[in-house]
Tab-separated table of C-alpha atoms in Angstrom:
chain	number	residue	atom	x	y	z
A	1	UNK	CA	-33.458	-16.092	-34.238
A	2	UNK	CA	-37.031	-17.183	-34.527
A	3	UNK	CA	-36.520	-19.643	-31.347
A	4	UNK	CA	-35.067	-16.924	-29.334
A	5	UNK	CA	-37.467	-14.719	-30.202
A	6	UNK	CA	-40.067	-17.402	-29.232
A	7	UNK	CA	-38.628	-18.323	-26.081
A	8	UNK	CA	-38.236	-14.455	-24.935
A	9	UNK	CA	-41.780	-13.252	-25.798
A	10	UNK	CA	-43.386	-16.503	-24.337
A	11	UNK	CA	-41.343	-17.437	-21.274
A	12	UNK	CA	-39.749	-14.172	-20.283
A	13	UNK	CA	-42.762	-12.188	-21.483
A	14	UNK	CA	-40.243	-9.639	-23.410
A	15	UNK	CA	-41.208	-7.845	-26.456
A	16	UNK	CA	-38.371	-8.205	-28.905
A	17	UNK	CA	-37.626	-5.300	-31.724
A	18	UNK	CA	-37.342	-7.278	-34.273
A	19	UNK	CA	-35.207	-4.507	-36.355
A	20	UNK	CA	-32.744	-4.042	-33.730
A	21	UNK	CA	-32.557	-7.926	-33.080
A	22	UNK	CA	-30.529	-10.368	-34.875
A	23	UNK	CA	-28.257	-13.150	-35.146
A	24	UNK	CA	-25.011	-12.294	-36.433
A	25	UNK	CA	-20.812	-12.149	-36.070
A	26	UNK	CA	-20.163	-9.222	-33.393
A	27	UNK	CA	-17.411	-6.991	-36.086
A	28	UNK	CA	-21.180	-6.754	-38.206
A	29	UNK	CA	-23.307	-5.435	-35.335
A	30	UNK	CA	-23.376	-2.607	-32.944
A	31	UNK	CA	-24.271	-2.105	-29.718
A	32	UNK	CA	-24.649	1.256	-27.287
A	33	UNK	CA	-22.664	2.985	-29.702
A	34	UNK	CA	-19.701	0.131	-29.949
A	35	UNK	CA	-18.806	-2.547	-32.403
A	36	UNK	CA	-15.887	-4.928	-33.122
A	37	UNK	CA	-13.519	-5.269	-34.993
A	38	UNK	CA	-12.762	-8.597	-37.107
A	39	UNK	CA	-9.815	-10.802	-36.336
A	40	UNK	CA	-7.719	-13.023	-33.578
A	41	UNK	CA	-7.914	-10.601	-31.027
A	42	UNK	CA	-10.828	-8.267	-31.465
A	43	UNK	CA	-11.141	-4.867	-30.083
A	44	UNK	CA	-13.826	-2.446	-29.061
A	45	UNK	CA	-14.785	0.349	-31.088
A	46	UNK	CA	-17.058	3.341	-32.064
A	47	UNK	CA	-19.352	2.385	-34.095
A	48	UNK	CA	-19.574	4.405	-37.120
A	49	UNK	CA	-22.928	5.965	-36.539
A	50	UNK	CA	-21.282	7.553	-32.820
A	51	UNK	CA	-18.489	8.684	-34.835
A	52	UNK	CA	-21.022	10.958	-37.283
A	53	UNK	CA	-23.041	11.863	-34.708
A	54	UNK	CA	-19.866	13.457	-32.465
A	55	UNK	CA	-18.649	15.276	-35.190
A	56	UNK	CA	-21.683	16.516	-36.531
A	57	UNK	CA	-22.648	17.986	-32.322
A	58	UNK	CA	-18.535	19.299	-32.523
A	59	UNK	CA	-19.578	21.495	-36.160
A	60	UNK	CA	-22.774	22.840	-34.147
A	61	UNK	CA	-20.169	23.925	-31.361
A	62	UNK	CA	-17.408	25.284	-33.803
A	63	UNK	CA	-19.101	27.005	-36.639
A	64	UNK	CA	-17.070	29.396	-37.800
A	65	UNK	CA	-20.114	31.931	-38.226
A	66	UNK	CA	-20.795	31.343	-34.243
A	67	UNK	CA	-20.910	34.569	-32.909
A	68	UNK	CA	-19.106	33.530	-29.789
A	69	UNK	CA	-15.663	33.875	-27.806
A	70	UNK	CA	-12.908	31.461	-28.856
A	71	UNK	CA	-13.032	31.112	-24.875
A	72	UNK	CA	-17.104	29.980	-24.664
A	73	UNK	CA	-16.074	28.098	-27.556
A	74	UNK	CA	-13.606	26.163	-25.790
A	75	UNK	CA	-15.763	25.467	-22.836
A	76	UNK	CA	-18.825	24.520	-24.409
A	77	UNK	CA	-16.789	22.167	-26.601
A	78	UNK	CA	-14.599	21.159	-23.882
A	79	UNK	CA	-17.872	19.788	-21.990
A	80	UNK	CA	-19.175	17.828	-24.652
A	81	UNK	CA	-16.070	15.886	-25.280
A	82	UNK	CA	-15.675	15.112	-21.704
A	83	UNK	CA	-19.109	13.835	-21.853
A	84	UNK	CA	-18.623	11.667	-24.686
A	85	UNK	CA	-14.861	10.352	-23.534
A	86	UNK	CA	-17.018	9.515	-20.543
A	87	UNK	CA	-18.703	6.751	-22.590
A	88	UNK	CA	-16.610	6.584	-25.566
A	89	UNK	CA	-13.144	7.185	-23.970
A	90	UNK	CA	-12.553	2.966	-23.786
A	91	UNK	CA	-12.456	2.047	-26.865
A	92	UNK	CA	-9.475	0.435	-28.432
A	93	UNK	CA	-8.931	1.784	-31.715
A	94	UNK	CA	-6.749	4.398	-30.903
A	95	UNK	CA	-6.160	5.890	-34.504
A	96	UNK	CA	-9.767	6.930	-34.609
A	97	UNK	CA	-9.429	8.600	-31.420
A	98	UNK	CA	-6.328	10.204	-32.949
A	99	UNK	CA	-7.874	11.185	-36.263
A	100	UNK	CA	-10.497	12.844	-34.510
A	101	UNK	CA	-8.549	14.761	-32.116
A	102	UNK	CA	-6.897	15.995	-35.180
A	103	UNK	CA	-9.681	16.942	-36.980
A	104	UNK	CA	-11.584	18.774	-33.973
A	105	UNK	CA	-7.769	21.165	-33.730
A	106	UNK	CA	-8.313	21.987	-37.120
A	107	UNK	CA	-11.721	22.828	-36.972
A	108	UNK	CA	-10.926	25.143	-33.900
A	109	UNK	CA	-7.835	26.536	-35.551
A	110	UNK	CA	-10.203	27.253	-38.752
A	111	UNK	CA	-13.033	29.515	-36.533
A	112	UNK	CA	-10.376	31.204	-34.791
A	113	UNK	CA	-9.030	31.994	-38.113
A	114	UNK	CA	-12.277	32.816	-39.170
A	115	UNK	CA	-12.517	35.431	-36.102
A	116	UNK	CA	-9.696	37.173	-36.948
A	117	UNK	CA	-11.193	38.706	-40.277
A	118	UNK	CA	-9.000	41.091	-41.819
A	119	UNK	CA	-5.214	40.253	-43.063
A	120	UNK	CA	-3.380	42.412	-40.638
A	121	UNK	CA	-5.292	41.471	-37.835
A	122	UNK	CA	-4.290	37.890	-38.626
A	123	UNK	CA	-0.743	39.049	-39.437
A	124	UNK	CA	-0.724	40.881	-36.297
A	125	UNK	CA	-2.321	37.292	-34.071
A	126	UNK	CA	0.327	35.366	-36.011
A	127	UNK	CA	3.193	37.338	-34.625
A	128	UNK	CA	2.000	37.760	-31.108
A	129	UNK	CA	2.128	33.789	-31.227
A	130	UNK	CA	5.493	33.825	-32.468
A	131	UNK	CA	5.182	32.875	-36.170
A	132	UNK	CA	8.113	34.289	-38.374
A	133	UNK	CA	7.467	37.814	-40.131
A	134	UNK	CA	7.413	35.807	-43.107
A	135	UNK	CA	5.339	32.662	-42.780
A	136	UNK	CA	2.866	35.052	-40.948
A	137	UNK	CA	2.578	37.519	-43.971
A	138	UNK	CA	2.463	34.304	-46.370
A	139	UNK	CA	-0.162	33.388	-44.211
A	140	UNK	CA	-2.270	35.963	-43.469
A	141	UNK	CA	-2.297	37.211	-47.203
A	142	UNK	CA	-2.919	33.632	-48.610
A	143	UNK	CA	-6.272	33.291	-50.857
A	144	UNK	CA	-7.371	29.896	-49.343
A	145	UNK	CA	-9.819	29.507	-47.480
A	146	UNK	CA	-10.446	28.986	-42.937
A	147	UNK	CA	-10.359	25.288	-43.795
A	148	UNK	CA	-7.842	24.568	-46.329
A	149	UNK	CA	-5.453	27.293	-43.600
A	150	UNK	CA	-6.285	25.577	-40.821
A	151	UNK	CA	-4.172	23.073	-42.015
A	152	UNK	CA	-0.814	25.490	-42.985
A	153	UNK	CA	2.234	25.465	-41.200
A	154	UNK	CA	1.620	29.034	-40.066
A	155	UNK	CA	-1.623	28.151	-37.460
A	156	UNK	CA	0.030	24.747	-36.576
A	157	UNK	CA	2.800	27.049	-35.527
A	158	UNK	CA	0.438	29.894	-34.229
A	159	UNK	CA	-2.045	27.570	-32.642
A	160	UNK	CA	-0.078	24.145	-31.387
A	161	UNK	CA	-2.040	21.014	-29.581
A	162	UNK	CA	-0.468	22.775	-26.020
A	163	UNK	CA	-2.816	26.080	-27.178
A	164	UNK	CA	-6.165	23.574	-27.152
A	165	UNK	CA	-4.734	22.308	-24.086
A	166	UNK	CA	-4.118	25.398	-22.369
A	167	UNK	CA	-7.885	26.577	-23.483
A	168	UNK	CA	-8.775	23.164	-21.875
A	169	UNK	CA	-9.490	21.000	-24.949
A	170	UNK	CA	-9.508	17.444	-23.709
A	171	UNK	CA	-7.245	15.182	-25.384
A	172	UNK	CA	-9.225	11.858	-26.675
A	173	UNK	CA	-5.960	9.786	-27.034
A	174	UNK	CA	-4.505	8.309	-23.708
A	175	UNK	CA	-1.353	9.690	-22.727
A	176	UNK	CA	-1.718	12.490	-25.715
């Protein structure tokens, strides 16, 4: 490192930051957001750090206390992640796209549950989307809360991946 460091500063007249610099296997660094993973044949992906930061931006967009549309939410949302698929949308570790594809449905279906306040106006949404008289009362009367719901067969039924889709949503998974 110190001979690099040398050779950069002196003959390339570069100044070198020495805490983002150093000399190590590529699965233990990251670079522009991306790392690799260990192994025979290693593959690109998002770096920890990326992954925080995108779902930490997707709460800001989704809070469930966002006075907004479930409509503006979708588009504002909907821009961001075709932002960050623009960079991010390579990497190789599809399960982490997956997982967070997931998670972002559930945090949608938990503000739109959020939105619907009172139990027969959420009995009343759950029918119009074709959830059974009884899941939907089940449902709509249940004590848990937006988050632990979002989850329940009910809004899976309610609110399906082809919903987000039809709002939209990008998918972060190729060919999902």
């Amino acid at each position: 490192m110190a001979s690099i460091t040398r050779f950069i500063t002196a003959k390339l007249k570069l100044n070198v930051n020495e805490r983002k610099s150093a000399v190590a296997r590529p699965w233990e660094r990251k670079f522009l957001g991306f790392s690799f993973t260990a192994g025979q044949q290693p593959k690109r992906r998002i770096a920890p750090k990326a992954v925080g930061r995108l779902k930490e931006r997707v709460r800001e967009l989704t809070r469930r206390t966002r006075a907004v549309s479930t409509q503006r939410m979708a588009e504002d949302l909907s821009r961001y992640l075709r932002g960050w698929l623009g960079y991010f949308g390579k990497c190789e570790t599809t399960s982490v796209l997956q997982s967070l594809e997931e998670w972002i449905r559930r945090r949608l279906r938990s503000a739109i549950w959020k939105q619907w306040k009172r139990g027969s106006v959420r009995f009343a949404e759950l029918r119009k989307q074709g959830v059974g008289k009884d899941l939907a009362t089940c449902t709509a009367g249940s004590a848990h809360g937006p988050w632990r719901l979002a989850n329940s067969p009910g809004l899976h039924l309610a609110l399906p991946k082809a919903y987000f889709d039809s709002l939209g949503i990008p998918t972060l998974t190729v060919g999902g």
